[in-house]
Each structure stands twice: as C-alpha cells, then as structure tokens.
PDB file of C-alpha atoms in Angstrom:
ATOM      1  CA  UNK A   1     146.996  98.630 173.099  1.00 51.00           C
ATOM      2  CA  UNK A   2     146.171  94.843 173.063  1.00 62.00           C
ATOM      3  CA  UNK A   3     148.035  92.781 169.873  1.00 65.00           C
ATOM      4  CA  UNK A   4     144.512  92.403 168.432  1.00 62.00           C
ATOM      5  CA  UNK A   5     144.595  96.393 167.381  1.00 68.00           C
ATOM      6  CA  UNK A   6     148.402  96.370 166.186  1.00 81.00           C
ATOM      7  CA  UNK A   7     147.033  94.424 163.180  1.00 92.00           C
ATOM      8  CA  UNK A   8     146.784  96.833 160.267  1.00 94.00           C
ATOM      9  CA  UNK A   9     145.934  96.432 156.759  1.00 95.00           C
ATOM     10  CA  UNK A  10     148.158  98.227 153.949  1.00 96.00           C
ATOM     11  CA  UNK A  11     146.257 100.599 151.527  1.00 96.00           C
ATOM     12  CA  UNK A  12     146.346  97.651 149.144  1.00 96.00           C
ATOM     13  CA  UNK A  13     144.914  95.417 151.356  1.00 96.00           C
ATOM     14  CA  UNK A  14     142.105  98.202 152.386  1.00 96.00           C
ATOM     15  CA  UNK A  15     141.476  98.491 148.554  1.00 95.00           C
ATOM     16  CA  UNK A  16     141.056  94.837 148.586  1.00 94.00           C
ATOM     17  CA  UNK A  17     139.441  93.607 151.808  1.00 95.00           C
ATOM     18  CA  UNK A  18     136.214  96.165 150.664  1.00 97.00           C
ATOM     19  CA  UNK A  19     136.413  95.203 147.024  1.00 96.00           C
ATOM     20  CA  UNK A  20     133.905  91.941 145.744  1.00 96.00           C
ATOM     21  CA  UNK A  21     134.215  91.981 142.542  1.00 96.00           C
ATOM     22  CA  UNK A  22     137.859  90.590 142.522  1.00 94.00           C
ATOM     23  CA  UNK A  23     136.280  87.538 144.076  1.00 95.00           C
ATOM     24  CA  UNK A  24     133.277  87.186 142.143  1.00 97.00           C
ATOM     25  CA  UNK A  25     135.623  87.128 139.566  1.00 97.00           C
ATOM     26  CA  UNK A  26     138.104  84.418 140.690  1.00 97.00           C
ATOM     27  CA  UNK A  27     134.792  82.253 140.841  1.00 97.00           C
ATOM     28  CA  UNK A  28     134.135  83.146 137.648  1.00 98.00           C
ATOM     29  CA  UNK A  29     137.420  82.164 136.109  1.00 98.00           C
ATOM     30  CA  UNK A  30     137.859  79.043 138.600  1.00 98.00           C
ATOM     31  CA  UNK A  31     134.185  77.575 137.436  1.00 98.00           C
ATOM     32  CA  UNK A  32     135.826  77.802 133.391  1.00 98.00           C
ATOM     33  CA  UNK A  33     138.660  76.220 134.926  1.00 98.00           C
ATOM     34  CA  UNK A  34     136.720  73.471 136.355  1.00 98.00           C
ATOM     35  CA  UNK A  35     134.589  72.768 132.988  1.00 98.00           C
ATOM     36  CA  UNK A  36     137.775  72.705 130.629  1.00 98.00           C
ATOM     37  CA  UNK A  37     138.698  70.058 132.880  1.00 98.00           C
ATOM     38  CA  UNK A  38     135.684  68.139 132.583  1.00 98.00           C
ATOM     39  CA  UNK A  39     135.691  68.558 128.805  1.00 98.00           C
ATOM     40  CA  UNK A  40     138.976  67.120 128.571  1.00 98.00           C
ATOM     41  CA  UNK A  41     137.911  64.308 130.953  1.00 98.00           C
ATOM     42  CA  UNK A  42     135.729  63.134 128.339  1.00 97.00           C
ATOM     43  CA  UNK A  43     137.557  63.370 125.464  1.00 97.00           C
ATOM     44  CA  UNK A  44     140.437  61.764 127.393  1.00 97.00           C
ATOM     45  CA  UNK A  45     137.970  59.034 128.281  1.00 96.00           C
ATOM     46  CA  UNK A  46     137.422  58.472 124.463  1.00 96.00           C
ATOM     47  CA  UNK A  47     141.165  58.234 123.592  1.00 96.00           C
ATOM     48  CA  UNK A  48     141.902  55.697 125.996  1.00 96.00           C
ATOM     49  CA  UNK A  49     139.006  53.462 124.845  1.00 94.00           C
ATOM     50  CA  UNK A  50     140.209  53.931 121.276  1.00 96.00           C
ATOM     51  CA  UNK A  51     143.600  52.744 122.478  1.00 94.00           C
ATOM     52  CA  UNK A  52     142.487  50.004 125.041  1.00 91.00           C
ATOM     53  CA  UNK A  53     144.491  47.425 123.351  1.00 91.00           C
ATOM     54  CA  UNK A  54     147.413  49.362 123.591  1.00 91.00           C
ATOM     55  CA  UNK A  55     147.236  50.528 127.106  1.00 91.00           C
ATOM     56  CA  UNK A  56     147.982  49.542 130.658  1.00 89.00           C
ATOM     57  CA  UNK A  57     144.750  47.384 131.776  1.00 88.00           C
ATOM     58  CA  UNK A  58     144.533  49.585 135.609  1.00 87.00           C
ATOM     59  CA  UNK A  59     143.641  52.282 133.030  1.00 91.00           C
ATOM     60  CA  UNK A  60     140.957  50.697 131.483  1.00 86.00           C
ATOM     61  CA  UNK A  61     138.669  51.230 134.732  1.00 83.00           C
ATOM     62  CA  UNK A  62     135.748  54.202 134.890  1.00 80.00           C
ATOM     63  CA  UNK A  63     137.315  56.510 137.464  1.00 85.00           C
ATOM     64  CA  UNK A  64     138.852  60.275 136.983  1.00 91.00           C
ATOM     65  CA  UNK A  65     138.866  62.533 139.525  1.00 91.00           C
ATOM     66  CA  UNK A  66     139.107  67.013 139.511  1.00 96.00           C
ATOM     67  CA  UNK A  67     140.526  67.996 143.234  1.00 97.00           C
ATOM     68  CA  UNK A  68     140.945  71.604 143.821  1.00 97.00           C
ATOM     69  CA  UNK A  69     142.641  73.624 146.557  1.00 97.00           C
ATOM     70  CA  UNK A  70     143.809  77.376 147.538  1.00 96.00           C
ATOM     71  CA  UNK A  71     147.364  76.979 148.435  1.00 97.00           C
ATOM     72  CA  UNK A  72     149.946  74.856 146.025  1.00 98.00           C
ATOM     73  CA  UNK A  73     153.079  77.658 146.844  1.00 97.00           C
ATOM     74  CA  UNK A  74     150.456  80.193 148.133  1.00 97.00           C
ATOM     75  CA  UNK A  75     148.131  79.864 144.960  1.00 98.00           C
ATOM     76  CA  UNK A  76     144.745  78.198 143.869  1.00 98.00           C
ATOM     77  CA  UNK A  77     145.047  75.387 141.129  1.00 98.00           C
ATOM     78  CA  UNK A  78     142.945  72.632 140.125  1.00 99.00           C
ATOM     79  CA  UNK A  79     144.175  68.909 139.035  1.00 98.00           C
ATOM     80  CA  UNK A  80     142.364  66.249 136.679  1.00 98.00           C
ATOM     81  CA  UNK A  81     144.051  63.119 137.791  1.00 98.00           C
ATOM     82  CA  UNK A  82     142.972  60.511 134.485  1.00 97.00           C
ATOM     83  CA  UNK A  83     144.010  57.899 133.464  1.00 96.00           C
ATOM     84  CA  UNK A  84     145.237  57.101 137.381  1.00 94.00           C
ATOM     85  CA  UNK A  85     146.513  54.814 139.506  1.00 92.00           C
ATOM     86  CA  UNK A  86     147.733  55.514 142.576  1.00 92.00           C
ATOM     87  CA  UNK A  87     149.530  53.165 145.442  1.00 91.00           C
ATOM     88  CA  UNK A  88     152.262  53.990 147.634  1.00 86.00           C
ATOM     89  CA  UNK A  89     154.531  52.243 145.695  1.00 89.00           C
ATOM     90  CA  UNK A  90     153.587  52.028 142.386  1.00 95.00           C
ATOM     91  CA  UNK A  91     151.860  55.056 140.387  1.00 96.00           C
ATOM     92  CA  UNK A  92     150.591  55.279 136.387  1.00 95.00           C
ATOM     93  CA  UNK A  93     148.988  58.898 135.932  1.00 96.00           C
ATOM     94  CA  UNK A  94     148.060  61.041 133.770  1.00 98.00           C
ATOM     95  CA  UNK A  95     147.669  64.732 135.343  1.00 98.00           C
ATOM     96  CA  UNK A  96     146.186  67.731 133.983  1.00 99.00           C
ATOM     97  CA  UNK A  97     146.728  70.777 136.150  1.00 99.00           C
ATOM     98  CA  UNK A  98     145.430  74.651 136.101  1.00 99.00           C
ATOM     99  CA  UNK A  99     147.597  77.068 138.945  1.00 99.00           C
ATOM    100  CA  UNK A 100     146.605  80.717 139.007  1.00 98.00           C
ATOM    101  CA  UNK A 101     148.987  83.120 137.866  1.00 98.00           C
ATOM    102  CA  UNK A 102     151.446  80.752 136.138  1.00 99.00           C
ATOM    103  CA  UNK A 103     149.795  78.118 133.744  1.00 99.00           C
ATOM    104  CA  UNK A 104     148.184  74.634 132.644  1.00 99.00           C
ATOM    105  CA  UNK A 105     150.046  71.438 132.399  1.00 99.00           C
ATOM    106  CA  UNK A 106     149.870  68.046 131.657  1.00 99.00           C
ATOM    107  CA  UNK A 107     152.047  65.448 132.816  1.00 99.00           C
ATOM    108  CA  UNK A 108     152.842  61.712 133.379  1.00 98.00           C
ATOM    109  CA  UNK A 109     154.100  59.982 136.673  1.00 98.00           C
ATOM    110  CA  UNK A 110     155.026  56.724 136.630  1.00 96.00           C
ATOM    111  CA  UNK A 111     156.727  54.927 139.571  1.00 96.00           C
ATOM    112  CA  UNK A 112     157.630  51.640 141.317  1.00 94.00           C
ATOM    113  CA  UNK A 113     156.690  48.169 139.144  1.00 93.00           C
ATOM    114  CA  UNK A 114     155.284  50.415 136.571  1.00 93.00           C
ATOM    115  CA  UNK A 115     158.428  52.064 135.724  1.00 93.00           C
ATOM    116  CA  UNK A 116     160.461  48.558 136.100  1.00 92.00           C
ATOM    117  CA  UNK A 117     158.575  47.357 133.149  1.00 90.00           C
ATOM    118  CA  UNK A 118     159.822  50.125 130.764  1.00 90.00           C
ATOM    119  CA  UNK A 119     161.547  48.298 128.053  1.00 89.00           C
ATOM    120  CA  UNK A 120     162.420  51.250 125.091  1.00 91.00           C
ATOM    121  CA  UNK A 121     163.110  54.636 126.971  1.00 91.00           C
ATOM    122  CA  UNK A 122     165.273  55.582 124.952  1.00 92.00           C
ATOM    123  CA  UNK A 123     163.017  56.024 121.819  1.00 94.00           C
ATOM    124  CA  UNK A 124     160.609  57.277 124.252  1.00 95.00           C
ATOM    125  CA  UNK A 125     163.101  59.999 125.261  1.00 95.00           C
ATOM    126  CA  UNK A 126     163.408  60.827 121.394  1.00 96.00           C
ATOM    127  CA  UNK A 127     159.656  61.275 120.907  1.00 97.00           C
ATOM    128  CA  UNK A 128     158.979  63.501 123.973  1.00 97.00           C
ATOM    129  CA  UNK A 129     162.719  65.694 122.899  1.00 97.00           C
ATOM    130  CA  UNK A 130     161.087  66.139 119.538  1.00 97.00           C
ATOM    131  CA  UNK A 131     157.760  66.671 120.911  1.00 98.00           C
ATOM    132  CA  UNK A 132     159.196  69.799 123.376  1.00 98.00           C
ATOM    133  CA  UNK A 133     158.338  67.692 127.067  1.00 98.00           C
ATOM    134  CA  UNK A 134     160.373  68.640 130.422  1.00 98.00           C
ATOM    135  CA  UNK A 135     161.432  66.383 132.328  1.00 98.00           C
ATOM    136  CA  UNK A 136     161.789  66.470 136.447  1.00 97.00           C
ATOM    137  CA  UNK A 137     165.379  66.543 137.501  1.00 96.00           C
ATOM    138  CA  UNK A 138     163.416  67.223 141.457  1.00 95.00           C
ATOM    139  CA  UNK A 139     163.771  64.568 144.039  1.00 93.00           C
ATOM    140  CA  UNK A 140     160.228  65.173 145.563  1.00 96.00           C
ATOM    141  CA  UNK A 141     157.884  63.397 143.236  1.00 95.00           C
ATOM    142  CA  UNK A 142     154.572  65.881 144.187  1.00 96.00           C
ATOM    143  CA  UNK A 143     156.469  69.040 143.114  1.00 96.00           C
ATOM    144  CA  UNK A 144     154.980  70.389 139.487  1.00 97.00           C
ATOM    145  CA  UNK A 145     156.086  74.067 139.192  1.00 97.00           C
ATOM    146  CA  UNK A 146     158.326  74.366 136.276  1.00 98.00           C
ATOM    147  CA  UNK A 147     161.298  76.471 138.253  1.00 96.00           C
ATOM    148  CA  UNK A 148     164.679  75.041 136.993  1.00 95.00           C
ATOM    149  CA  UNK A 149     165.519  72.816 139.948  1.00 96.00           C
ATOM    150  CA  UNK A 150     162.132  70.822 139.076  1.00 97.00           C
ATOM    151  CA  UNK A 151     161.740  70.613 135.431  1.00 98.00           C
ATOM    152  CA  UNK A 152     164.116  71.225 132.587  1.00 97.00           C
ATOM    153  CA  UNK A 153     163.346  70.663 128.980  1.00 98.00           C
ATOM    154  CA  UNK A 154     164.678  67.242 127.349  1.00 97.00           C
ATOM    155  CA  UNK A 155     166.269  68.951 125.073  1.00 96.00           C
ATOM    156  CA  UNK A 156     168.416  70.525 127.144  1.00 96.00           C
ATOM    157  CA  UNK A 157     169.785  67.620 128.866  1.00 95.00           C
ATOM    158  CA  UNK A 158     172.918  65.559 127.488  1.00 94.00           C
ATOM    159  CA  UNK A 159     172.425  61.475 126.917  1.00 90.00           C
ATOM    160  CA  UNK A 160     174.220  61.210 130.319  1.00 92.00           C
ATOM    161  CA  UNK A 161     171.837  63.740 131.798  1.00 94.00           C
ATOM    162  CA  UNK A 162     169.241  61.862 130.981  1.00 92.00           C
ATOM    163  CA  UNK A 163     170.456  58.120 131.782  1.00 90.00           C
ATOM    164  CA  UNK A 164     171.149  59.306 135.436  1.00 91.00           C
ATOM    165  CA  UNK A 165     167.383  60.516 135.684  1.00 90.00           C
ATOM    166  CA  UNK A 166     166.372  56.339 134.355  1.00 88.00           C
ATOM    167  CA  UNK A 167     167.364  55.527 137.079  1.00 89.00           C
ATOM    168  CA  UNK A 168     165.468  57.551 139.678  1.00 92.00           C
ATOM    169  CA  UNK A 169     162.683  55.449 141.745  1.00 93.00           C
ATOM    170  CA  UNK A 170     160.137  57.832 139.734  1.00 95.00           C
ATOM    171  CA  UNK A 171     159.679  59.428 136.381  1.00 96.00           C
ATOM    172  CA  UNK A 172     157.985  62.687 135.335  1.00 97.00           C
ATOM    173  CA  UNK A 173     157.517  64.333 131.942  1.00 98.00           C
ATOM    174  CA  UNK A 174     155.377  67.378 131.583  1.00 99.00           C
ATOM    175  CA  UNK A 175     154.704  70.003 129.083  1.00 98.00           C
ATOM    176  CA  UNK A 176     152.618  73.371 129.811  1.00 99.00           C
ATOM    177  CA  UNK A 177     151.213  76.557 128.144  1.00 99.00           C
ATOM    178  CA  UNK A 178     151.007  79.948 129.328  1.00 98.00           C
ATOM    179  CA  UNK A 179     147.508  81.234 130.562  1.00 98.00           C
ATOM    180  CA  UNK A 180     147.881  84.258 128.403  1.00 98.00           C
ATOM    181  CA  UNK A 181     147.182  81.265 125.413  1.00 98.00           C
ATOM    182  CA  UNK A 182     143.738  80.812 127.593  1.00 98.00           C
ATOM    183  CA  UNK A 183     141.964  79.895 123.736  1.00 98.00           C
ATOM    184  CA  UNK A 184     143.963  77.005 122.482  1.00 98.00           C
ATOM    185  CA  UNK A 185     144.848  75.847 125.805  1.00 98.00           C
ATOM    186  CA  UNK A 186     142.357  72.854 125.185  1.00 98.00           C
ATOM    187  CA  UNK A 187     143.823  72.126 122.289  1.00 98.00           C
ATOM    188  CA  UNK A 188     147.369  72.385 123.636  1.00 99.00           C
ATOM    189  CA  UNK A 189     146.200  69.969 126.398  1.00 99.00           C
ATOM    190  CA  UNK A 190     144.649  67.348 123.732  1.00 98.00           C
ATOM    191  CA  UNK A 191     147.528  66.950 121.978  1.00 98.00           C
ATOM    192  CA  UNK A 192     149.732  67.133 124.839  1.00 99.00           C
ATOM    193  CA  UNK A 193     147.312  63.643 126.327  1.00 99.00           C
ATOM    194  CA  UNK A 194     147.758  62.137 122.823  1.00 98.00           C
ATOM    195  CA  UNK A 195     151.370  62.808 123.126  1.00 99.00           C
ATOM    196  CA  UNK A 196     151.839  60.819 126.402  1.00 98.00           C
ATOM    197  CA  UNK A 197     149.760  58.129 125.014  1.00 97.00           C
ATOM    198  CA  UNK A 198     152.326  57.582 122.269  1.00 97.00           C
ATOM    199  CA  UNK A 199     155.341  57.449 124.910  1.00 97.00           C
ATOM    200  CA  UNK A 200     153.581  55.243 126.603  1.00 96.00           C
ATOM    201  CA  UNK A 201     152.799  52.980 123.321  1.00 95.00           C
ATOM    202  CA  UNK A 202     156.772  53.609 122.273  1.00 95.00           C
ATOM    203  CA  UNK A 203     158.374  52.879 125.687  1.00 92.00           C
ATOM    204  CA  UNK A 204     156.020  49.469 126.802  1.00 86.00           C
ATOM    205  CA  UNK A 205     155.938  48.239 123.201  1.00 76.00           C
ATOM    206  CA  UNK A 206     154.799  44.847 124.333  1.00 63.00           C
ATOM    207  CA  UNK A 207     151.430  45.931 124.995  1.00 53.00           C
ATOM    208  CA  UNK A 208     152.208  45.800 128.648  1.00 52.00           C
ATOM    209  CA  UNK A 209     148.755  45.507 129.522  1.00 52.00           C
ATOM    210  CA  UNK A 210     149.594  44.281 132.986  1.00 58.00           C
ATOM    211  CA  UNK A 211     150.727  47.131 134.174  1.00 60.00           C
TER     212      UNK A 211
END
C-alpha cells in the first residue's frame, strides 16, 4: 500500500468532507461579518471628521482597509484597520477585528514616535480602567487573542504593573464582546471606537496633531 491510501478520514471528517451546507453557511456568516465592518467604517469615518481638530493629522487621510484570512491560530477572522498608520517604526491604529469561534474586538496600537509623544497616560490609564479595556502584557506586538499571557484587564494590574508596561517600545489596549452578543455587537464596537478616541484626546492633550 502506497502512503497516498494510508490517508483516512475519521467519521467526523466523512460527515464533513460530503456535507455543503456547513460551508455555504460560513459564507453566509463571513459576508455579515464583512458588512458590519463596512458599516462601522463609515460611521468611524464620521467620528473622526467630527473630531479632526482633536486628532492626529496622519488620521485625517481617506484610507481604511478590511483584510481577511483563514488561519490566525488555525481560524478565519477578518480585520478593519481605520484610522491607520502603519511604518516599521512608528504605528497609530485603530483595529476592529471578527475571529470565528471566539469574538470581535477593537483595539489601539500605537508605537515608536507616536507613543514618545504621550504626555498624560496616566489619566488615560484611568479612563480605559473605568471604561473595562485590557491591556497587552505580550511582547509580540501582532498577537490579539485575549489568552492571559497577551491581554489582561487594567483593572487587574497594580500602578507598578502598569508603569513597567509605559515603558514597552509598543502599546496595546483592546476591549471585545462575545459572538453569542452577535445583536449589539455594533453597538459594543461604536462605543468601544468612541472610547479610544477619548484616550487618545486625554493622553495627547495638546492636540498633538503632528502625530
């Protein structure tokens, strides 16, 4: 018997290798995915033109992009990167994600000059504590599950905690929402965007527009 024929499927595999709806159905529920994304796109869009004067001027550009792929720790997801700016150095984002089985999230990355030129962290800390944001205690910028050794809620860090995580080369807070909340996720995800708008406002409070 050649190695070719020693490859078997399981019974569950069977069940699912002859089975289409399961598939017609992921496309289903990925194409929702992708238009709750471009919904919040534009209202995200409208938000940062009502707070232009208050916001970093590399966000004022048209731009926004939805990626998509089939294999962030084995599963699909889908990512609205806006407001973005991305460099090798220096990063200013704003990312919305959707990964199958676990949830959505929203988060902001800031690294390199951008995060030099944060002058009131500490109230900005106090906000996103009151307002229930994690924060990534990870060393690998690109990681966004929410497992302990990546995020941890603010308010479960001590001031010390949190000082030794200022001084990282990059910062990350995030919140997210279970998919079994599937009909207020948008609104979850709109307030979570209007949340990280105010950090930003409370932690550059010189209108940092240079940014």
């Amino acid at each position: 018997m050649n190695e070719a024929a020693k490859i078997q499927l399981s019974k569950r595999e069977m069940e699912l290798v002859n089975n289409t709806e399961w598939i017609f159905t992921k496309q289903l529920i990925l194409k929702k995915v992708y238009q709750i994304l471009g919904n919040l796109h534009h209202h995200f869009k409208k938000v940062v033109i009502r707070e232009k004067e208050s916001l970093p001027a590399i966000w004022q550009k048209p731009g926004g992009k939805i990626s998509k792929g089939e294999n962030y720790r084995g599963l699909p997801y889908a990512i609205l990167d806006y407001p973005a700016s991305f460099s090798k150095e220096n990063i200013l984002a704003v990312r919305t994600m959707f990964w199958w089985g676990n949830f959505f999230s929203v988060s902001l990355h800031i690294s390199g000059k951008h995060l030099d030129k944060m002058s009131n962290f500490d109230e900005g800390i106090l906000f996103l504590r009151e307002k229930k944001f994690w924060i990534s205690v990870h060393n690998d910028q690109w990681e966004h599950h929410f497992e302990e050794d990546n995020f941890v809620e603010i308010s479960e860090l001590s001031e010390d905690e949190i000082a030794k995580l200022r001084s990282k080369f990059f910062l990350k807070i995030a919140k997210k929402t279970a998919l079994t909340e599937w009909n207020s996720t948008f609104e979850f995800l709109e307030n979570g965007f209007e949340e990280i708008i105010r950090f930003i406002q409370i932690s550059f409070p010189a209108c940092e527009t240079d940014l």
